[in-house]
Tab-separated table of C-alpha atoms in Angstrom:
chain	number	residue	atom	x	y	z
A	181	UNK	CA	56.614	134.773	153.519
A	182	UNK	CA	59.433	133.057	151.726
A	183	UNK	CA	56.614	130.055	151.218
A	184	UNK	CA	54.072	132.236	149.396
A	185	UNK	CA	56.600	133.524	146.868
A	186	UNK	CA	57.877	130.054	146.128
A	187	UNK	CA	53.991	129.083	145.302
A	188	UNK	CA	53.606	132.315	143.509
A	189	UNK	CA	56.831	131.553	141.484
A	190	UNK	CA	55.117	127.478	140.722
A	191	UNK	CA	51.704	129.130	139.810
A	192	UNK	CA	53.507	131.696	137.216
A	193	UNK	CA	55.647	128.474	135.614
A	194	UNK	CA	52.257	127.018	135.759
A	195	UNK	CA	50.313	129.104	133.539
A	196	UNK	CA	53.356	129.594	131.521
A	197	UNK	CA	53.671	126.306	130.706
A	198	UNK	CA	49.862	125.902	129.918
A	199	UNK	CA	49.919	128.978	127.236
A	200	UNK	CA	53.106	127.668	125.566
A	201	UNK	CA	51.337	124.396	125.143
A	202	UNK	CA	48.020	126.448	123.683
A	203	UNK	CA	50.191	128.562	121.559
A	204	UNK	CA	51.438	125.031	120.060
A	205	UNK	CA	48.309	123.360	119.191
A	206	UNK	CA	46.726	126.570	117.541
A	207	UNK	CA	50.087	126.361	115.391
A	208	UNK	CA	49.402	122.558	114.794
A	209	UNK	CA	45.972	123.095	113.795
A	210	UNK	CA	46.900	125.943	111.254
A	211	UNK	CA	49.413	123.622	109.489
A	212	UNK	CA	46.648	120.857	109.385
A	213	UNK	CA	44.432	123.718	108.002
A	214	UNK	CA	46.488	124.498	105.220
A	215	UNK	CA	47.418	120.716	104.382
A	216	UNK	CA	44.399	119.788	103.891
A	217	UNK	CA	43.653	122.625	101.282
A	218	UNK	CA	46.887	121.252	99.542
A	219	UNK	CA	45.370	117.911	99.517
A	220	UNK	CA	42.386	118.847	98.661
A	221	UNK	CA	39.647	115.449	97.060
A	222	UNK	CA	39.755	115.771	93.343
A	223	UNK	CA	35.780	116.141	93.595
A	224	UNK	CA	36.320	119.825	94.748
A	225	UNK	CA	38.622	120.378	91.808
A	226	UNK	CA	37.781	121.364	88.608
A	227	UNK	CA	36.965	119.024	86.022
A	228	UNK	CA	39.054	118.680	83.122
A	229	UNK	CA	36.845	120.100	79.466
A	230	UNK	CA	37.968	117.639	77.308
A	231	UNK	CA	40.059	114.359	77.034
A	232	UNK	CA	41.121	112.347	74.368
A	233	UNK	CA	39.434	108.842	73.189
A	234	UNK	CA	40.366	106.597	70.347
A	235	UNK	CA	37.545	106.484	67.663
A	236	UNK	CA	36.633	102.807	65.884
A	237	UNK	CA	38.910	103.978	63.129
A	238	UNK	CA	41.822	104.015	65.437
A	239	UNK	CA	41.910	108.111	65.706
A	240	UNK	CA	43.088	110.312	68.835
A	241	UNK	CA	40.468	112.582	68.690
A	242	UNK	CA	40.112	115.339	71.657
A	243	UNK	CA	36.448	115.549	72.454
A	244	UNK	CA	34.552	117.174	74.882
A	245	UNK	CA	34.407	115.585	78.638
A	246	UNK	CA	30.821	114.844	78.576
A	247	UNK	CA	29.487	116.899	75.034
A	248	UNK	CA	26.391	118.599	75.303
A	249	UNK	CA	25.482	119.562	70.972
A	250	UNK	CA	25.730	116.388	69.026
A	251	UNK	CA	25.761	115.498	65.322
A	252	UNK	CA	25.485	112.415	63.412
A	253	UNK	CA	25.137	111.686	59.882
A	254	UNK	CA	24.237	107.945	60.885
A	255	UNK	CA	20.337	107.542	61.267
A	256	UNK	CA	21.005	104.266	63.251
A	257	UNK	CA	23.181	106.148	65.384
A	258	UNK	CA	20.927	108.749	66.308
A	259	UNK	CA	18.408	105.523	67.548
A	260	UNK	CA	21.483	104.149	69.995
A	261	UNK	CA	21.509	107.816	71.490
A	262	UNK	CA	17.697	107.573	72.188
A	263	UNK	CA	18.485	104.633	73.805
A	264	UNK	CA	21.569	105.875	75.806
A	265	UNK	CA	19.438	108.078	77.223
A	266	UNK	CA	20.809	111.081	75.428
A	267	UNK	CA	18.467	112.075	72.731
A	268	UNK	CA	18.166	115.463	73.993
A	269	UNK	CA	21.599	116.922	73.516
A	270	UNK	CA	20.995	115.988	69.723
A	271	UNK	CA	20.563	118.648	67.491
A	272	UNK	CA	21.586	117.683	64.057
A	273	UNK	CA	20.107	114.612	62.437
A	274	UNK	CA	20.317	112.899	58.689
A	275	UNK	CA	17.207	113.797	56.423
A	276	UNK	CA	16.317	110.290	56.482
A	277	UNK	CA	15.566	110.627	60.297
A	278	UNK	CA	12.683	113.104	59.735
A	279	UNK	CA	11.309	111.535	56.458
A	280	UNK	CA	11.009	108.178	57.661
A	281	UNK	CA	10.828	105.975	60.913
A	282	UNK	CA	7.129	107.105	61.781
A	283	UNK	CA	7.083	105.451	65.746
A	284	UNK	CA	10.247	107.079	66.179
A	285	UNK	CA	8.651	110.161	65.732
A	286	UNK	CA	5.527	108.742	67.902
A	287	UNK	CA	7.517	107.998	70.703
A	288	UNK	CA	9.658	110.910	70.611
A	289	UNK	CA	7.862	113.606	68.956
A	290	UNK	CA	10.620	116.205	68.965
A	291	UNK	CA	12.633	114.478	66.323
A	292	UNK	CA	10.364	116.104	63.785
A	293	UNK	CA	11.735	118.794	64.854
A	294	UNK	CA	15.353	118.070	64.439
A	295	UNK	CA	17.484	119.902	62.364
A	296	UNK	CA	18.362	118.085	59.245
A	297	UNK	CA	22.137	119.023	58.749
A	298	UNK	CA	23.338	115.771	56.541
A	299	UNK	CA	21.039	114.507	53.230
A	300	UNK	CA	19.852	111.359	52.557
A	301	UNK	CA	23.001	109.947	51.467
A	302	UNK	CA	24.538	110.705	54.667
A	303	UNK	CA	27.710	112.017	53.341
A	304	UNK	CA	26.685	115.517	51.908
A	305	UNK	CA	26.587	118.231	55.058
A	306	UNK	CA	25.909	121.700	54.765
A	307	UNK	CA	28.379	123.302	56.824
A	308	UNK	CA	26.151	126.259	57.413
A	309	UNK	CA	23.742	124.749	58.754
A	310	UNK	CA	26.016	122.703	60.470
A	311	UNK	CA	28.036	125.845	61.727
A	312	UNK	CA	24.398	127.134	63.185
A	313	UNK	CA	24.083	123.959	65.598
A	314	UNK	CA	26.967	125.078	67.161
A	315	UNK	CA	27.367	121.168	67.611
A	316	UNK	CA	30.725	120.099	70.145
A	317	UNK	CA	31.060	116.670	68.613
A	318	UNK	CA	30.172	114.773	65.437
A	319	UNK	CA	29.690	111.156	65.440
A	320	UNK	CA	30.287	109.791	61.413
A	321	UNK	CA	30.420	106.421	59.525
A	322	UNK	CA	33.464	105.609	59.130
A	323	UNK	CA	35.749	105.874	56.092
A	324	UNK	CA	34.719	108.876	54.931
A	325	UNK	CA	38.354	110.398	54.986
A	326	UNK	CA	37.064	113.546	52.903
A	327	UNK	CA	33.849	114.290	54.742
A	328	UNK	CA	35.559	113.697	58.525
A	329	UNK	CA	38.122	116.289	57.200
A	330	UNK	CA	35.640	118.846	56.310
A	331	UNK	CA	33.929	118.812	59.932
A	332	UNK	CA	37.712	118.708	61.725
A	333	UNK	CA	38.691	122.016	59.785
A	334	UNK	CA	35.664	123.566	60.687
A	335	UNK	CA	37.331	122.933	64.387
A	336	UNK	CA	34.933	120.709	65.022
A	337	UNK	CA	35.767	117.045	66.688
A	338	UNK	CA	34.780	114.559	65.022
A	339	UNK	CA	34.560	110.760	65.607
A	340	UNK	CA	34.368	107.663	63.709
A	341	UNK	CA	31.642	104.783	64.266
A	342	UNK	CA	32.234	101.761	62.313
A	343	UNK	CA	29.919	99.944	60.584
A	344	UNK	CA	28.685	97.366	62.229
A	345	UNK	CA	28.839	94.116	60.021
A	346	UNK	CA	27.893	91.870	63.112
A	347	UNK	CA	26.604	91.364	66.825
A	348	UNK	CA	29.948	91.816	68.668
A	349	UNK	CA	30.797	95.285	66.324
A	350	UNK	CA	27.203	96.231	67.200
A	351	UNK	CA	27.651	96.081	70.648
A	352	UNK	CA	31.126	97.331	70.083
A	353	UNK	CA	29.792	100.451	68.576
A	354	UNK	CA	26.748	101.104	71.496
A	355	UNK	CA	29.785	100.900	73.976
A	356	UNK	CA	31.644	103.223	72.668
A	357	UNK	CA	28.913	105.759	71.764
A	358	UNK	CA	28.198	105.490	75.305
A	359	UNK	CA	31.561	106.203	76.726
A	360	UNK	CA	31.925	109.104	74.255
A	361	UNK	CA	28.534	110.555	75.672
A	362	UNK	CA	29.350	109.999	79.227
A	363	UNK	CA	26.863	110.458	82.295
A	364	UNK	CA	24.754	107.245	82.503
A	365	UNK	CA	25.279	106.065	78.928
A	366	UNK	CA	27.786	103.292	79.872
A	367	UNK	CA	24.992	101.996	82.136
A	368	UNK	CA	22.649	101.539	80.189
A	369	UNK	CA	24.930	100.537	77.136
A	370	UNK	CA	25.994	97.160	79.460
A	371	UNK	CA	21.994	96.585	79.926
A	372	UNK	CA	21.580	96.652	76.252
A	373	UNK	CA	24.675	94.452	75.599
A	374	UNK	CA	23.963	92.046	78.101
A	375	UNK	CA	20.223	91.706	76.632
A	376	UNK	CA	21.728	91.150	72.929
A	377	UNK	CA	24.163	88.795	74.364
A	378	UNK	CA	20.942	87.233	75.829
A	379	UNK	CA	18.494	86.865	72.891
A	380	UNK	CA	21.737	85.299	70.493
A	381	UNK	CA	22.336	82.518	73.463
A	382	UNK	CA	18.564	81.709	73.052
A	383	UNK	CA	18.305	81.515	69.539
A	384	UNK	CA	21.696	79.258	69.631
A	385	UNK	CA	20.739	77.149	72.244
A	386	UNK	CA	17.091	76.734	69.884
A	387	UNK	CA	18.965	75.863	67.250
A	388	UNK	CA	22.623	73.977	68.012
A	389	UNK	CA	23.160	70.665	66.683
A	390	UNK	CA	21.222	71.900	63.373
A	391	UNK	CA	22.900	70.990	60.133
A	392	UNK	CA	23.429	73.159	57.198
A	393	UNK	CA	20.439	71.049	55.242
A	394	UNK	CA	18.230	71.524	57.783
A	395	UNK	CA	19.208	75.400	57.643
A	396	UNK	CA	16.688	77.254	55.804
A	397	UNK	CA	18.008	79.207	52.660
A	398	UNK	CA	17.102	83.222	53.691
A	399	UNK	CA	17.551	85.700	51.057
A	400	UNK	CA	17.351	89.055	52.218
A	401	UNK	CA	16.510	92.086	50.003
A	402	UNK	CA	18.040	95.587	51.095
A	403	UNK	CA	17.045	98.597	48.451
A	404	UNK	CA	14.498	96.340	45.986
A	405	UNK	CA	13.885	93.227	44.684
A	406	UNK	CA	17.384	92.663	43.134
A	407	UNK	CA	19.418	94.431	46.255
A	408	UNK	CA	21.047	92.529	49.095
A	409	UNK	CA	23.599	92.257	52.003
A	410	UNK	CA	26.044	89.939	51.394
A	411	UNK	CA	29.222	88.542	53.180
A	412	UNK	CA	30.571	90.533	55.511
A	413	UNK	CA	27.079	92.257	56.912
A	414	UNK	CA	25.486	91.555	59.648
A	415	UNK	CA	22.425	89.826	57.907
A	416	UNK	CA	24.026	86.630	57.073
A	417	UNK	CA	25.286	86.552	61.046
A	418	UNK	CA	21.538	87.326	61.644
A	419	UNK	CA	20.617	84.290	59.441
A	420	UNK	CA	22.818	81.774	60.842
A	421	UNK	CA	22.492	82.910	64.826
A	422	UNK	CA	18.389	82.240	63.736
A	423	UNK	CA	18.890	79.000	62.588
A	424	UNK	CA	18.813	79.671	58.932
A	425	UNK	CA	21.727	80.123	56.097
A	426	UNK	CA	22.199	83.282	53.953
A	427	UNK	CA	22.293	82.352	50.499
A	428	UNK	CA	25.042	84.753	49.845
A	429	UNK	CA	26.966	82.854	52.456
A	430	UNK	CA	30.088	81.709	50.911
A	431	UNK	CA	29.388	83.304	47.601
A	432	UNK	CA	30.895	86.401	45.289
A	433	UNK	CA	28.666	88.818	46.778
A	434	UNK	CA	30.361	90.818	49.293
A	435	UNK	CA	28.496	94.928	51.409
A	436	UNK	CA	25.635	95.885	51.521
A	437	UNK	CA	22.759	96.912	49.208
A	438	UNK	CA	24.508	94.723	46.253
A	439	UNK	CA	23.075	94.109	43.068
A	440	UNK	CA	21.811	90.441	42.026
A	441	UNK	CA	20.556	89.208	39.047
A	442	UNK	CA	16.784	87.628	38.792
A	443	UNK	CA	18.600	84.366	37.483
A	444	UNK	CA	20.907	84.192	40.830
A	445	UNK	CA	17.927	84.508	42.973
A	446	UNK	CA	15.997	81.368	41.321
A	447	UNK	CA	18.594	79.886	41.237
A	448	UNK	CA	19.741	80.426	44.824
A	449	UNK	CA	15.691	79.666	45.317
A	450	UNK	CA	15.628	80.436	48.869
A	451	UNK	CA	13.069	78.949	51.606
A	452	UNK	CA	12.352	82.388	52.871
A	453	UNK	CA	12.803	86.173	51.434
A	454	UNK	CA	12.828	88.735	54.187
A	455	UNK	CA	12.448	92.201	52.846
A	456	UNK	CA	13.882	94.943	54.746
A	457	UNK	CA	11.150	97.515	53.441
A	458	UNK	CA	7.309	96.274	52.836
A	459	UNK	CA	7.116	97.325	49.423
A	460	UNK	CA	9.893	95.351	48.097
A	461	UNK	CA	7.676	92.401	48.910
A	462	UNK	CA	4.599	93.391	47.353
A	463	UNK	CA	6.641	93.786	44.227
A	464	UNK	CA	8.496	90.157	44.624
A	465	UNK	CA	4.563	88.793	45.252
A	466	UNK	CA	3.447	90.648	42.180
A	467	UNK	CA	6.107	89.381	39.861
A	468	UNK	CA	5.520	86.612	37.951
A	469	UNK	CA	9.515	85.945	38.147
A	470	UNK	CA	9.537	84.997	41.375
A	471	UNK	CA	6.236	82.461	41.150
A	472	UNK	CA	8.977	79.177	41.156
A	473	UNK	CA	10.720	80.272	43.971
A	474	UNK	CA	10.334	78.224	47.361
A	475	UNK	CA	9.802	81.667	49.501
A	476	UNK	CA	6.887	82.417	47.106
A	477	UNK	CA	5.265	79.254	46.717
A	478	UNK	CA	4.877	78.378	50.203
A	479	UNK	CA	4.109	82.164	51.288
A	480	UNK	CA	7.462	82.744	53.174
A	481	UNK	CA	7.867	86.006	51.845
A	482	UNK	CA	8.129	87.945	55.069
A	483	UNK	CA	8.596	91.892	55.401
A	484	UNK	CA	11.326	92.084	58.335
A	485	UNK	CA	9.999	93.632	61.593
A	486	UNK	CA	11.050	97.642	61.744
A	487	UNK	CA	10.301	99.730	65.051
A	488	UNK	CA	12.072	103.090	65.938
A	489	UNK	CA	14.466	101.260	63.836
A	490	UNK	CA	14.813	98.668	61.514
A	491	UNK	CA	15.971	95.628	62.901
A	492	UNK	CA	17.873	93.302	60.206
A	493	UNK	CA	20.089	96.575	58.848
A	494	UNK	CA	22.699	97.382	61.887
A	495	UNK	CA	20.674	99.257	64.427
A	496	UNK	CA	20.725	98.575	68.437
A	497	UNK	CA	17.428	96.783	67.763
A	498	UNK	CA	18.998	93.947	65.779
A	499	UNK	CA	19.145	92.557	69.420
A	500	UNK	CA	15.468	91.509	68.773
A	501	UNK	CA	16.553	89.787	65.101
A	502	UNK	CA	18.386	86.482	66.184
A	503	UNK	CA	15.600	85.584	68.462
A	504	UNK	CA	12.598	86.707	65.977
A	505	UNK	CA	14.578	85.358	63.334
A	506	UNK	CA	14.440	81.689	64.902
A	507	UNK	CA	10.902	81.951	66.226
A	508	UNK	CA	9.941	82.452	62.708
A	509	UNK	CA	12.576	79.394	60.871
A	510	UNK	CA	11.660	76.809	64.038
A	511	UNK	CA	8.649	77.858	65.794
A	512	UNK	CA	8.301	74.185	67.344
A	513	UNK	CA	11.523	74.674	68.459
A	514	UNK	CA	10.711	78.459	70.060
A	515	UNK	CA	7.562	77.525	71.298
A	516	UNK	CA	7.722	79.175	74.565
A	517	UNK	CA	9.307	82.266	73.081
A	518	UNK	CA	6.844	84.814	72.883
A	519	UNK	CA	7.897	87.890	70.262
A	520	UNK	CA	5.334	90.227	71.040
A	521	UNK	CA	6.170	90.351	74.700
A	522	UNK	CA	10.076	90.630	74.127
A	523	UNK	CA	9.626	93.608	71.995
A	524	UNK	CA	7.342	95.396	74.451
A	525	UNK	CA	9.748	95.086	77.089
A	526	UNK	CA	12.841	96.113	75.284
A	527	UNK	CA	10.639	99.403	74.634
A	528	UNK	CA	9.984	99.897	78.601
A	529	UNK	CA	13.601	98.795	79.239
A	530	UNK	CA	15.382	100.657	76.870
A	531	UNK	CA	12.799	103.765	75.850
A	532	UNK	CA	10.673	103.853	78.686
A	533	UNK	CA	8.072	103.715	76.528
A	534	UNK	CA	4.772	100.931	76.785
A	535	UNK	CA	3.469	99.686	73.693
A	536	UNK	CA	-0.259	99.184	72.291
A	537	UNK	CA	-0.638	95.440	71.255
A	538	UNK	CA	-1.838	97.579	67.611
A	539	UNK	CA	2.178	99.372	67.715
A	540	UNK	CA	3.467	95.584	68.267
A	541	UNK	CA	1.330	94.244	65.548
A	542	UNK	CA	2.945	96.973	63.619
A	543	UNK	CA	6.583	96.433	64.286
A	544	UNK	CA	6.239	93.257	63.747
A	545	UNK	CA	4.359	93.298	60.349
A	546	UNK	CA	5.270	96.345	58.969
A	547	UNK	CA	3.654	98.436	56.528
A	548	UNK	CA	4.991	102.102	56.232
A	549	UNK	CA	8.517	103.049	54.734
């Protein structure tokens, strides 16, 4: 009798034992419970609205996370944003981008439809119209101190984009465009800069060991006959990276769109005039003033190639210039380069977008403003 409460007494200590243990790992597991909702991964957490980036003027500005309404008053810049990918959150544009630029329009036909909140001179706005976009983020040229303030005290951010006098600011300026728009901008803004970097090593490795006297002489006209970019633009890095020589290089003349006398350009009397806009050409060809010139005599007077953008005049398709540039100073030398097929597949790489031989043919000799 004495045996069977002794086992009775074990199997009680027994079960005793084996709830107390239970009862401790149901405690364990509700402190692991609540740790890990304490530690929960930042990806279930909410993500912060805005954050603060420093603009190419050197400004803090506080700008939306990843901004969905964007403004620009730069018509090149609203080109880089097609080819970041983020066209669509656009919805104020320059005049200039729905008056001109006719395969932009082609390829993306709802930039006709844009809303036109800056004029042609890119620095008058009209804040109503502006106010009506509801826009989170303006991107501006920069040093515009008066025109920046106006947007920022409507309380709307606003960010500076430097001009971009040559390749590296260029590809300075896609970059950060692309960080500022977020989602897969930055991607696609290392493809492009990688591909400039690309088509300037070509053209230099065309053309190194080339002295200045074997340099053609470019002169390059910007608004009209008389108009060009001098030192300090892009177009005389353009010039040189092709294997030519700006004849501005070295010289007085110093920005873009600069006026220059008839007498500086005979006497400058380059081997090649590229015209940024068709009709400047047809006027240099129809002026008797020009007949001595090199560029004229020998029928190097050459209207620069222009696609959804320009490419001499500071656009994200200046990455075809150096390469076109050389092609067209040395073609012995660039004999394996071929132009047309380069520019069709920067348009499926970078627009997604597959060109007619007819839409090369007119990029590369272009007619309309």
């Amino acid at each position: 009798m004495s045996e069977i409460r002794f086992q009775q007494r074990r199997l009680t200590a027994l079960l005793a034992a084996v709830l107390l243990a239970l009862l401790t790992t149901l405690t364990a597991c509700g402190d692991d419970t609540t740790g890990s909702t304490k530690d929960a991964p930042a990806a279930t957490q909410a993500a912060p609205t805005t954050r603060t980036v420093t603009d190419m003027s050197g400004n803090k500005v506080e700008v939306p996370s990843r901004p969905m309404r964007v403004v620009t008053n730069y018509p090149a810049v609203t080109q880089i944003i097609f080819l970041l990918g983020a066209i669509e959150r656009q919805v104020g544009v320059t005049q200039t981008n729905l008056t001109t630029l006719p395969l932009f329009k082609k390829i993306y036909p709802p930039l006709a439809q844009k809303t036109a909140v800056f004029g042609t001179d890119t620095t008058t706005v009209n804040t109503e119209v502006l106010l009506a976009q509801k826009p989170d983020l303006v991107l501006l040229t920069a040093g515009n101190d008066t025109l920046r303030k106006t947007i920022t005290d409507l309380g709307i951010p606003a960010v500076d984009v430097a001009s971009f006098p040559n390749s590296d600011k260029l590809s300075e300026g896609v970059t950060f465009i692309a960080d500022v728009l977020g989602g897969d901008a930055p991607a696609r803004a290392k493809k492009f800069t990688e591909f400039y970097d690309g088509t300037i090593s070509r053209a230099a490795e065309g053309t190194k060991g080339l002295t200045d006297a074997e340099r053609p002489k470019i002169y390059y006209t910007a608004d009209n006959p008389l108009s060009t970019d001098g030192s300090k633009t892009i177009a005389e890095v353009w010039a040189r990276q092709g294997g030519g020589v700006a004849v501005t290089e070295g010289g007085s003349v110093s920005g873009t769109a600069k006026p220059v006398t008839l007498e500086a350009v005979v006497a400058w009397n380059p081997d090649y005039i590229f015209c940024r806009d068709h009709t400047t050409c047809e006027e240099i060809l129809k002026d008797d003033r020009f007949a001595e010139v090199a560029a004229v005599r020998n029928h190097h007077v050459i209207t620069n190639p222009r696609g959804v953008f320009v490419w001499s005049a500071r656009s994200a398709e200046s990455a075809l210039q150096p390469l076109w540039v050389a092609k067209t100073l040395h073609p012995d030398k660039f004999a394996d380069v071929d132009i047309e097929k380069e520019v069709k597949e920067f348009y499926t790489t970078f627009y997604n977008y597959k060109l007619t031989d007819a839409e090369v043919d007119g990029i590369l000799a272009p007619t309309e403003p």
